[in-house]
Amino acid sequence: MNADDDRLRAEDFVPAAGGEWYGLLFANPALPPQLTWSFTFPFEDVARADDALLSLTVEWLPVPAAGWRHLAGHRLTCAEFAEPAEASVYHYLHHRFDAVDLHLVEQRERMLRAVATVSGDVDGLGVDPVHADAWLTFAGILVQLPGVTDPGVALARLGEFTDPSGLIFDPAGGGATLRFTARPD
């Protein structure tokens, strides 16, 4: 086996079940509060000497939607890493990509069909572009704001950025981050 046999190839990107999307209301002393969204597309493990995990994540993306139930129909692009989105393919470690084209195609309750293409292989993954098309499951909205530890206050602050209806506090989240998930049907 030569070194090229272990290199990642486009045909290794076989969609897998289990993708998710979630929101994050975040602030720190250098940044005002902002609600952004993250989308994770899993792929089948890459069969090599070891079964390596493979996924694509697009995160820190502001989506101008009225609420978590209204993301479908938005298309978001950026041409430079972290301006505003950060896209990376995880394969042993994160490999950054400059350009993002994310289309939020259709939504059915907690499920969102998202189509993403990332390009501009910053870290030399060796596959460019990377494309993903999957139904992702809503994993909730995280609220991480300085001094906010009460779920009621966190939900009220979240309401300043998006419609929080249909969300309930998930006490299992723990720590400085408060998690709100979709109310059970």
Short mmCIF file of N, CA, C and O in Angstrom, two decimals, residues 3-140:
data_model
loop_
_atom_site.label_atom_id
_atom_site.label_comp_id
_atom_site.label_asym_id
_atom_site.label_seq_id
_atom_site.Cartn_x
_atom_site.Cartn_y
_atom_site.Cartn_z
N ALA A 3 1.33 5.62 0.01
CA ALA A 3 0.75 6.73 0.77
C ALA A 3 -0.52 7.26 0.12
O ALA A 3 -1.44 7.70 0.81
N ASP A 4 -0.61 7.23 -1.20
CA ASP A 4 -1.81 7.72 -1.89
C ASP A 4 -3.04 6.88 -1.59
O ASP A 4 -4.16 7.35 -1.70
N ASP A 5 -2.85 5.60 -1.21
CA ASP A 5 -3.99 4.75 -0.88
C ASP A 5 -4.73 5.22 0.36
O ASP A 5 -5.90 4.93 0.54
N ASP A 6 -4.06 5.95 1.24
CA ASP A 6 -4.69 6.45 2.46
C ASP A 6 -5.28 7.85 2.29
O ASP A 6 -5.95 8.34 3.18
N ARG A 7 -5.03 8.49 1.16
CA ARG A 7 -5.55 9.85 0.95
C ARG A 7 -7.07 9.81 0.82
O ARG A 7 -7.63 8.89 0.23
N LEU A 8 -7.71 10.82 1.31
CA LEU A 8 -9.14 10.96 1.19
C LEU A 8 -9.50 11.27 -0.26
O LEU A 8 -8.79 12.02 -0.93
N ARG A 9 -10.60 10.68 -0.74
CA ARG A 9 -11.06 10.89 -2.12
C ARG A 9 -12.52 11.33 -2.10
O ARG A 9 -13.24 11.08 -1.14
N ALA A 10 -12.97 11.94 -3.17
CA ALA A 10 -14.35 12.42 -3.26
C ALA A 10 -15.35 11.29 -3.03
O ALA A 10 -16.39 11.49 -2.39
N GLU A 11 -15.05 10.09 -3.49
CA GLU A 11 -15.98 8.97 -3.33
C GLU A 11 -16.08 8.47 -1.89
O GLU A 11 -16.95 7.67 -1.55
N ASP A 12 -15.21 8.97 -1.00
CA ASP A 12 -15.30 8.64 0.43
C ASP A 12 -16.45 9.38 1.12
O ASP A 12 -16.85 9.00 2.22
N PHE A 13 -16.99 10.41 0.49
CA PHE A 13 -18.03 11.22 1.09
C PHE A 13 -19.41 10.60 0.82
O PHE A 13 -20.19 11.10 0.01
N VAL A 14 -19.69 9.51 1.52
CA VAL A 14 -20.95 8.80 1.40
C VAL A 14 -21.86 9.27 2.54
O VAL A 14 -21.51 9.12 3.72
N PRO A 15 -23.01 9.87 2.22
CA PRO A 15 -23.88 10.40 3.27
C PRO A 15 -24.25 9.33 4.29
O PRO A 15 -24.45 8.16 3.96
N ALA A 16 -24.36 9.75 5.55
CA ALA A 16 -24.76 8.87 6.64
C ALA A 16 -25.88 9.54 7.42
O ALA A 16 -26.06 10.76 7.37
N ALA A 17 -26.62 8.75 8.16
CA ALA A 17 -27.70 9.28 9.00
C ALA A 17 -27.10 9.97 10.22
O ALA A 17 -25.96 9.74 10.58
N GLY A 18 -27.91 10.82 10.84
CA GLY A 18 -27.50 11.39 12.12
C GLY A 18 -27.07 12.84 12.11
O GLY A 18 -26.58 13.33 13.12
N GLY A 19 -27.25 13.55 11.02
CA GLY A 19 -26.86 14.95 10.98
C GLY A 19 -27.77 15.81 11.85
O GLY A 19 -28.89 15.43 12.18
N GLU A 20 -27.25 16.98 12.24
CA GLU A 20 -28.05 17.86 13.08
C GLU A 20 -27.78 19.32 12.79
O GLU A 20 -26.79 19.67 12.16
N TRP A 21 -28.69 20.16 13.27
CA TRP A 21 -28.53 21.61 13.20
C TRP A 21 -29.00 22.18 14.52
O TRP A 21 -29.86 21.63 15.19
N TYR A 22 -28.34 23.28 14.93
CA TYR A 22 -28.70 23.91 16.18
C TYR A 22 -28.34 25.39 16.13
O TYR A 22 -27.54 25.83 15.30
N GLY A 23 -28.93 26.15 17.05
CA GLY A 23 -28.64 27.56 17.17
C GLY A 23 -27.76 27.83 18.38
O GLY A 23 -27.73 27.04 19.33
N LEU A 24 -27.07 28.96 18.35
CA LEU A 24 -26.25 29.39 19.48
C LEU A 24 -26.38 30.90 19.63
O LEU A 24 -26.03 31.66 18.72
N LEU A 25 -26.92 31.31 20.78
CA LEU A 25 -26.94 32.73 21.14
C LEU A 25 -25.74 32.92 22.05
O LEU A 25 -25.69 32.36 23.15
N PHE A 26 -24.77 33.68 21.59
CA PHE A 26 -23.46 33.75 22.23
C PHE A 26 -23.00 35.19 22.31
O PHE A 26 -23.28 36.00 21.43
N ALA A 27 -22.28 35.49 23.38
CA ALA A 27 -21.62 36.79 23.51
C ALA A 27 -20.40 36.60 24.39
O ALA A 27 -20.32 35.66 25.19
N ASN A 28 -19.44 37.46 24.20
CA ASN A 28 -18.29 37.53 25.10
C ASN A 28 -17.94 39.01 25.23
O ASN A 28 -18.55 39.85 24.57
N PRO A 29 -16.97 39.36 26.06
CA PRO A 29 -16.67 40.78 26.25
C PRO A 29 -16.31 41.52 24.95
O PRO A 29 -16.51 42.73 24.85
N ALA A 30 -15.82 40.81 23.94
CA ALA A 30 -15.41 41.46 22.70
C ALA A 30 -16.52 41.49 21.65
O ALA A 30 -16.40 42.21 20.66
N LEU A 31 -17.58 40.70 21.84
CA LEU A 31 -18.64 40.60 20.84
C LEU A 31 -20.01 40.84 21.44
O LEU A 31 -20.30 40.31 22.52
N PRO A 32 -20.86 41.58 20.76
CA PRO A 32 -22.24 41.70 21.25
C PRO A 32 -22.97 40.37 21.01
O PRO A 32 -22.54 39.56 20.19
N PRO A 33 -24.08 40.13 21.72
CA PRO A 33 -24.82 38.89 21.51
C PRO A 33 -25.25 38.74 20.05
O PRO A 33 -25.63 39.71 19.40
N GLN A 34 -25.15 37.52 19.57
CA GLN A 34 -25.57 37.21 18.21
C GLN A 34 -26.08 35.77 18.17
O GLN A 34 -25.50 34.88 18.79
N LEU A 35 -27.15 35.55 17.41
CA LEU A 35 -27.67 34.20 17.20
C LEU A 35 -27.11 33.68 15.89
O LEU A 35 -27.30 34.30 14.84
N THR A 36 -26.42 32.56 15.97
CA THR A 36 -25.89 31.92 14.76
C THR A 36 -26.37 30.46 14.74
O THR A 36 -26.86 29.94 15.74
N TRP A 37 -26.17 29.83 13.61
CA TRP A 37 -26.63 28.46 13.41
C TRP A 37 -25.49 27.59 12.93
O TRP A 37 -24.58 28.05 12.23
N SER A 38 -25.56 26.31 13.30
CA SER A 38 -24.55 25.32 12.89
C SER A 38 -25.25 24.12 12.26
O SER A 38 -26.33 23.71 12.71
N PHE A 39 -24.61 23.55 11.25
CA PHE A 39 -25.16 22.44 10.49
C PHE A 39 -24.07 21.38 10.36
O PHE A 39 -22.98 21.68 9.86
N THR A 40 -24.35 20.15 10.80
CA THR A 40 -23.36 19.08 10.72
C THR A 40 -23.88 17.95 9.85
O THR A 40 -24.96 17.40 10.12
N PHE A 41 -23.11 17.64 8.81
CA PHE A 41 -23.45 16.60 7.84
C PHE A 41 -22.49 15.42 8.07
O PHE A 41 -21.30 15.55 7.79
N PRO A 42 -22.98 14.28 8.55
CA PRO A 42 -22.09 13.13 8.72
C PRO A 42 -21.96 12.33 7.43
O PRO A 42 -22.87 12.32 6.59
N PHE A 43 -20.83 11.68 7.31
CA PHE A 43 -20.58 10.75 6.21
C PHE A 43 -20.20 9.41 6.82
O PHE A 43 -19.82 9.33 7.99
N GLU A 44 -20.32 8.36 6.03
CA GLU A 44 -19.90 7.04 6.50
C GLU A 44 -18.43 7.10 6.89
O GLU A 44 -17.65 7.85 6.30
N ASP A 45 -18.05 6.28 7.89
CA ASP A 45 -16.65 6.21 8.28
C ASP A 45 -15.81 5.80 7.08
O ASP A 45 -16.25 4.99 6.25
N VAL A 46 -14.63 6.35 7.00
CA VAL A 46 -13.72 6.04 5.89
C VAL A 46 -12.97 4.76 6.23
O VAL A 46 -12.27 4.69 7.24
N ALA A 47 -13.13 3.75 5.39
CA ALA A 47 -12.50 2.45 5.63
C ALA A 47 -11.05 2.49 5.15
O ALA A 47 -10.77 2.54 3.96
N ARG A 48 -10.15 2.51 6.09
CA ARG A 48 -8.72 2.45 5.83
C ARG A 48 -8.12 1.51 6.88
O ARG A 48 -8.80 0.62 7.35
N ALA A 49 -6.93 1.76 7.31
CA ALA A 49 -6.32 0.96 8.36
C ALA A 49 -7.17 1.04 9.63
O ALA A 49 -7.27 0.09 10.38
N ASP A 50 -7.76 2.20 9.87
CA ASP A 50 -8.73 2.37 10.95
C ASP A 50 -9.95 3.06 10.33
O ASP A 50 -9.87 3.68 9.29
N ASP A 51 -11.09 2.89 10.96
CA ASP A 51 -12.30 3.53 10.46
C ASP A 51 -12.33 4.97 10.95
O ASP A 51 -12.65 5.23 12.11
N ALA A 52 -11.99 5.90 10.08
CA ALA A 52 -11.90 7.31 10.46
C ALA A 52 -13.25 8.00 10.29
O ALA A 52 -13.94 7.81 9.29
N LEU A 53 -13.62 8.80 11.28
CA LEU A 53 -14.84 9.59 11.20
C LEU A 53 -14.68 10.66 10.12
O LEU A 53 -13.59 11.19 9.92
N LEU A 54 -15.80 10.99 9.48
CA LEU A 54 -15.80 11.99 8.42
C LEU A 54 -17.09 12.78 8.51
O LEU A 54 -18.18 12.20 8.53
N SER A 55 -16.98 14.10 8.58
CA SER A 55 -18.16 14.95 8.63
C SER A 55 -17.82 16.34 8.10
O SER A 55 -16.65 16.73 8.03
N LEU A 56 -18.86 17.06 7.73
CA LEU A 56 -18.75 18.45 7.31
C LEU A 56 -19.58 19.29 8.26
O LEU A 56 -20.73 18.96 8.54
N THR A 57 -18.99 20.37 8.77
CA THR A 57 -19.70 21.29 9.65
C THR A 57 -19.60 22.69 9.09
O THR A 57 -18.52 23.14 8.71
N VAL A 58 -20.75 23.37 9.05
CA VAL A 58 -20.81 24.79 8.70
C VAL A 58 -21.39 25.46 9.94
O VAL A 58 -22.49 25.12 10.37
N GLU A 59 -20.62 26.39 10.54
CA GLU A 59 -21.08 26.98 11.78
C GLU A 59 -20.85 28.48 11.84
O GLU A 59 -20.20 29.05 10.98
N TRP A 60 -21.42 29.08 12.90
CA TRP A 60 -21.34 30.52 13.13
C TRP A 60 -22.05 31.31 12.02
O TRP A 60 -21.65 32.40 11.67
N LEU A 61 -23.10 30.73 11.47
CA LEU A 61 -23.77 31.34 10.33
C LEU A 61 -25.04 32.07 10.78
O LEU A 61 -25.97 31.45 11.29
N PRO A 62 -25.09 33.38 10.62
CA PRO A 62 -26.34 34.08 10.93
C PRO A 62 -27.37 33.80 9.82
O PRO A 62 -27.05 33.93 8.64
N VAL A 63 -28.55 33.39 10.20
CA VAL A 63 -29.62 33.13 9.24
C VAL A 63 -30.76 34.09 9.58
O VAL A 63 -31.28 34.06 10.69
N PRO A 64 -31.15 34.94 8.65
CA PRO A 64 -32.19 35.94 8.94
C PRO A 64 -33.59 35.33 8.93
O PRO A 64 -34.45 35.72 8.13
N ALA A 65 -33.83 34.39 9.83
CA ALA A 65 -35.12 33.71 9.90
C ALA A 65 -35.89 34.19 11.12
O ALA A 65 -35.29 34.56 12.13
N ALA A 66 -37.22 34.14 11.03
CA ALA A 66 -38.07 34.59 12.13
C ALA A 66 -37.97 33.66 13.35
O ALA A 66 -38.22 34.07 14.46
N GLY A 67 -37.60 32.41 13.12
CA GLY A 67 -37.51 31.45 14.22
C GLY A 67 -36.97 30.13 13.73
O GLY A 67 -36.77 29.92 12.53
N TRP A 68 -36.76 29.21 14.67
CA TRP A 68 -36.17 27.92 14.34
C TRP A 68 -37.08 27.09 13.42
O TRP A 68 -36.59 26.19 12.75
N ARG A 69 -38.32 27.41 13.37
CA ARG A 69 -39.26 26.69 12.50
C ARG A 69 -39.34 27.29 11.09
O ARG A 69 -40.10 26.81 10.26
N HIS A 70 -38.54 28.32 10.84
CA HIS A 70 -38.66 29.07 9.58
C HIS A 70 -37.33 29.25 8.85
O HIS A 70 -37.08 30.30 8.27
N LEU A 71 -36.51 28.23 8.84
CA LEU A 71 -35.21 28.36 8.17
C LEU A 71 -35.26 28.00 6.69
O LEU A 71 -34.41 28.44 5.92
N ALA A 72 -36.24 27.20 6.30
CA ALA A 72 -36.32 26.78 4.90
C ALA A 72 -36.46 27.98 3.97
O ALA A 72 -37.10 28.98 4.29
N GLY A 73 -35.82 27.87 2.82
CA GLY A 73 -35.89 28.91 1.81
C GLY A 73 -34.71 29.87 1.83
O GLY A 73 -34.53 30.64 0.90
N HIS A 74 -33.90 29.81 2.86
CA HIS A 74 -32.73 30.70 2.93
C HIS A 74 -31.53 30.07 2.22
O HIS A 74 -31.32 28.86 2.27
N ARG A 75 -30.78 30.91 1.55
CA ARG A 75 -29.54 30.49 0.91
C ARG A 75 -28.46 31.46 1.37
O ARG A 75 -28.61 32.67 1.25
N LEU A 76 -27.39 30.92 1.90
CA LEU A 76 -26.34 31.74 2.48
C LEU A 76 -25.00 31.37 1.88
O LEU A 76 -24.71 30.19 1.67
N THR A 77 -24.22 32.39 1.60
CA THR A 77 -22.90 32.16 1.01
C THR A 77 -21.86 33.03 1.70
O THR A 77 -22.19 34.09 2.25
N CYS A 78 -20.65 32.59 1.65
CA CYS A 78 -19.51 33.42 2.04
C CYS A 78 -18.30 32.93 1.25
O CYS A 78 -18.25 31.78 0.83
N ALA A 79 -17.37 33.81 1.02
CA ALA A 79 -16.23 33.50 0.15
C ALA A 79 -14.91 33.38 0.91
O ALA A 79 -13.91 33.00 0.32
N GLU A 80 -14.93 33.69 2.19
CA GLU A 80 -13.69 33.66 2.97
C GLU A 80 -13.96 33.04 4.33
O GLU A 80 -14.99 33.31 4.95
N PHE A 81 -13.05 32.20 4.80
CA PHE A 81 -13.22 31.53 6.08
C PHE A 81 -13.52 32.54 7.18
O PHE A 81 -12.86 33.57 7.30
N ALA A 82 -14.57 32.26 7.96
CA ALA A 82 -15.01 33.06 9.10
C ALA A 82 -15.59 34.41 8.70
O ALA A 82 -15.70 35.30 9.53
N GLU A 83 -15.99 34.56 7.45
CA GLU A 83 -16.59 35.82 6.99
C GLU A 83 -17.96 35.57 6.38
O GLU A 83 -18.13 35.73 5.18
N PRO A 84 -19.00 35.20 7.08
CA PRO A 84 -19.04 34.96 8.52
C PRO A 84 -18.93 33.49 8.91
O PRO A 84 -18.64 33.18 10.05
N ALA A 85 -19.21 32.58 8.00
CA ALA A 85 -19.28 31.15 8.36
C ALA A 85 -17.90 30.52 8.45
O ALA A 85 -16.97 30.93 7.77
N GLU A 86 -17.84 29.50 9.29
CA GLU A 86 -16.65 28.66 9.35
C GLU A 86 -17.06 27.27 8.90
O GLU A 86 -17.98 26.67 9.47
N ALA A 87 -16.41 26.78 7.88
CA ALA A 87 -16.70 25.44 7.37
C ALA A 87 -15.46 24.58 7.53
O ALA A 87 -14.34 25.03 7.25
N SER A 88 -15.68 23.35 7.98
CA SER A 88 -14.55 22.44 8.09
C SER A 88 -15.03 21.01 7.88
O SER A 88 -16.16 20.65 8.21
N VAL A 89 -14.14 20.22 7.31
CA VAL A 89 -14.35 18.79 7.19
C VAL A 89 -13.52 18.15 8.29
O VAL A 89 -12.33 18.44 8.43
N TYR A 90 -14.19 17.30 9.08
CA TYR A 90 -13.46 16.58 10.11
C TYR A 90 -13.05 15.23 9.57
O TYR A 90 -13.86 14.42 9.16
N HIS A 91 -11.75 15.01 9.53
CA HIS A 91 -11.16 13.72 9.17
C HIS A 91 -9.85 13.65 9.95
O HIS A 91 -8.85 14.24 9.54
N TYR A 92 -9.88 13.03 11.12
CA TYR A 92 -8.81 13.00 12.12
C TYR A 92 -8.65 14.34 12.81
O TYR A 92 -8.38 14.40 13.99
N LEU A 93 -8.78 15.43 12.09
CA LEU A 93 -8.76 16.78 12.64
C LEU A 93 -9.55 17.67 11.69
O LEU A 93 -9.98 17.24 10.63
N HIS A 94 -9.76 18.91 12.09
CA HIS A 94 -10.56 19.82 11.26
C HIS A 94 -9.73 20.42 10.13
O HIS A 94 -8.63 20.89 10.35
N HIS A 95 -10.30 20.37 8.92
CA HIS A 95 -9.69 20.95 7.72
C HIS A 95 -10.61 22.07 7.25
O HIS A 95 -11.75 21.82 6.85
N ARG A 96 -10.12 23.29 7.29
CA ARG A 96 -10.93 24.46 6.97
C ARG A 96 -11.12 24.64 5.46
O ARG A 96 -10.25 24.30 4.67
N PHE A 97 -12.28 25.24 5.13
CA PHE A 97 -12.60 25.59 3.75
C PHE A 97 -13.06 27.04 3.73
O PHE A 97 -13.80 27.49 4.61
N ASP A 98 -12.61 27.79 2.73
CA ASP A 98 -12.93 29.21 2.61
C ASP A 98 -14.39 29.47 2.28
O ASP A 98 -15.09 30.15 3.00
N ALA A 99 -14.83 28.97 1.15
CA ALA A 99 -16.14 29.35 0.60
C ALA A 99 -17.24 28.38 1.03
O ALA A 99 -17.03 27.17 1.10
N VAL A 100 -18.41 28.96 1.31
CA VAL A 100 -19.58 28.19 1.71
C VAL A 100 -20.76 28.61 0.85
O VAL A 100 -20.99 29.81 0.64
N ASP A 101 -21.51 27.62 0.38
CA ASP A 101 -22.80 27.84 -0.25
C ASP A 101 -23.76 26.89 0.44
O ASP A 101 -23.64 25.67 0.28
N LEU A 102 -24.65 27.42 1.25
CA LEU A 102 -25.58 26.61 2.03
C LEU A 102 -27.00 26.99 1.66
O LEU A 102 -27.38 28.16 1.76
N HIS A 103 -27.76 26.00 1.22
CA HIS A 103 -29.15 26.21 0.84
C HIS A 103 -30.01 25.40 1.80
O HIS A 103 -29.86 24.17 1.87
N LEU A 104 -30.90 26.08 2.52
CA LEU A 104 -31.83 25.42 3.43
C LEU A 104 -33.12 25.20 2.65
O LEU A 104 -33.94 26.09 2.50
N VAL A 105 -33.25 24.00 2.12
CA VAL A 105 -34.23 23.70 1.08
C VAL A 105 -35.64 23.52 1.59
O VAL A 105 -36.59 24.11 1.04
N GLU A 106 -35.82 22.69 2.60
CA GLU A 106 -37.17 22.32 3.03
C GLU A 106 -37.13 21.99 4.52
O GLU A 106 -36.14 21.47 5.02
N GLN A 107 -38.24 22.29 5.22
CA GLN A 107 -38.30 21.99 6.64
C GLN A 107 -39.61 21.29 6.96
O GLN A 107 -40.67 21.69 6.49
N ARG A 108 -39.50 20.22 7.75
CA ARG A 108 -40.66 19.47 8.24
C ARG A 108 -40.49 19.33 9.75
O ARG A 108 -39.75 18.46 10.21
N GLU A 109 -41.14 20.22 10.49
CA GLU A 109 -41.03 20.24 11.95
C GLU A 109 -39.55 20.36 12.36
O GLU A 109 -38.92 21.33 12.04
N ARG A 110 -39.01 19.31 13.01
CA ARG A 110 -37.62 19.35 13.50
C ARG A 110 -36.59 18.96 12.43
O ARG A 110 -35.39 19.01 12.67
N MET A 111 -37.05 18.55 11.28
CA MET A 111 -36.15 18.10 10.22
C MET A 111 -35.97 19.22 9.19
O MET A 111 -36.93 19.87 8.80
N LEU A 112 -34.72 19.41 8.77
CA LEU A 112 -34.38 20.46 7.82
C LEU A 112 -33.48 19.85 6.75
O LEU A 112 -32.44 19.27 7.07
N ARG A 113 -33.91 19.96 5.51
CA ARG A 113 -33.05 19.49 4.41
C ARG A 113 -32.11 20.64 4.04
O ARG A 113 -32.54 21.72 3.66
N ALA A 114 -30.83 20.36 4.17
CA ALA A 114 -29.80 21.36 3.87
C ALA A 114 -28.86 20.80 2.82
O ALA A 114 -28.51 19.62 2.84
N VAL A 115 -28.46 21.68 1.90
CA VAL A 115 -27.51 21.32 0.85
C VAL A 115 -26.34 22.29 0.96
O VAL A 115 -26.53 23.50 0.93
N ALA A 116 -25.16 21.73 1.12
CA ALA A 116 -23.97 22.57 1.29
C ALA A 116 -22.88 22.18 0.31
O ALA A 116 -22.69 20.99 0.02
N THR A 117 -22.19 23.18 -0.18
CA THR A 117 -20.97 22.97 -0.96
C THR A 117 -19.92 23.90 -0.37
O THR A 117 -20.18 25.10 -0.21
N VAL A 118 -18.78 23.33 0.00
CA VAL A 118 -17.67 24.13 0.50
C VAL A 118 -16.49 23.94 -0.44
O VAL A 118 -16.30 22.87 -1.02
N SER A 119 -15.71 24.99 -0.59
CA SER A 119 -14.55 24.93 -1.47
C SER A 119 -13.47 25.85 -0.92
O SER A 119 -13.71 26.63 0.00
N GLY A 120 -12.29 25.76 -1.52
CA GLY A 120 -11.16 26.54 -1.03
C GLY A 120 -10.48 25.82 0.11
O GLY A 120 -10.47 26.28 1.25
N ASP A 121 -9.92 24.68 -0.16
CA ASP A 121 -9.29 23.77 0.80
C ASP A 121 -8.07 24.45 1.47
O ASP A 121 -6.96 24.36 0.98
N VAL A 122 -8.30 25.12 2.58
CA VAL A 122 -7.26 25.89 3.26
C VAL A 122 -6.15 24.99 3.81
O VAL A 122 -4.97 25.32 3.72
N ASP A 123 -6.52 23.85 4.39
CA ASP A 123 -5.57 23.04 5.13
C ASP A 123 -5.08 21.79 4.40
O ASP A 123 -4.48 20.91 5.02
N GLY A 124 -5.33 21.70 3.10
CA GLY A 124 -4.78 20.61 2.32
C GLY A 124 -5.42 19.25 2.54
O GLY A 124 -4.74 18.23 2.55
N LEU A 125 -6.73 19.21 2.72
CA LEU A 125 -7.44 17.93 2.85
C LEU A 125 -7.25 17.09 1.59
O LEU A 125 -7.11 15.89 1.66
N GLY A 126 -7.27 17.77 0.43
CA GLY A 126 -7.06 17.07 -0.83
C GLY A 126 -8.32 16.81 -1.63
O GLY A 126 -8.25 16.27 -2.73
N VAL A 127 -9.47 17.13 -1.09
CA VAL A 127 -10.74 17.00 -1.81
C VAL A 127 -11.38 18.39 -1.82
O VAL A 127 -11.59 18.99 -0.78
N ASP A 128 -11.67 18.88 -3.03
CA ASP A 128 -12.20 20.23 -3.15
C ASP A 128 -12.94 20.34 -4.48
O ASP A 128 -12.33 20.09 -5.52
N PRO A 129 -14.22 20.64 -4.48
CA PRO A 129 -15.09 20.99 -3.36
C PRO A 129 -15.62 19.74 -2.65
O PRO A 129 -15.45 18.61 -3.11
N VAL A 130 -16.31 19.99 -1.52
CA VAL A 130 -17.02 18.94 -0.78
C VAL A 130 -18.49 19.33 -0.80
O VAL A 130 -18.84 20.48 -0.54
N HIS A 131 -19.33 18.35 -1.12
CA HIS A 131 -20.77 18.59 -1.24
C HIS A 131 -21.51 17.68 -0.26
O HIS A 131 -21.13 16.53 -0.05
N ALA A 132 -22.58 18.21 0.34
CA ALA A 132 -23.42 17.42 1.24
C ALA A 132 -24.87 17.81 1.03
O ALA A 132 -25.19 18.98 0.80
N ASP A 133 -25.75 16.83 1.12
CA ASP A 133 -27.19 17.02 0.96
C ASP A 133 -27.84 16.06 1.94
O ASP A 133 -27.72 14.84 1.78
N ALA A 134 -28.48 16.59 3.00
CA ALA A 134 -29.02 15.70 4.03
C ALA A 134 -30.20 16.34 4.75
O ALA A 134 -30.33 17.55 4.80
N TRP A 135 -31.00 15.47 5.35
CA TRP A 135 -32.03 15.89 6.29
C TRP A 135 -31.38 15.91 7.66
O TRP A 135 -30.87 14.89 8.13
N LEU A 136 -31.38 17.07 8.30
CA LEU A 136 -30.73 17.26 9.60
C LEU A 136 -31.80 17.43 10.68
O LEU A 136 -32.85 18.01 10.44
N THR A 137 -31.51 16.93 11.88
CA THR A 137 -32.44 16.99 13.00
C THR A 137 -32.11 18.19 13.90
O THR A 137 -30.94 18.41 14.24
N PHE A 138 -33.14 18.92 14.30
CA PHE A 138 -32.97 20.07 15.19
C PHE A 138 -32.51 19.59 16.56
O PHE A 138 -33.16 18.76 17.20
N ALA A 139 -31.38 20.11 17.03
CA ALA A 139 -30.82 19.72 18.32
C ALA A 139 -31.02 20.80 19.39
O ALA A 139 -30.53 20.65 20.50
N GLY A 140 -31.71 21.88 19.04
CA GLY A 140 -32.01 22.90 20.02
C GLY A 140 -31.27 24.20 19.79
O GLY A 140 -30.60 24.39 18.77
#
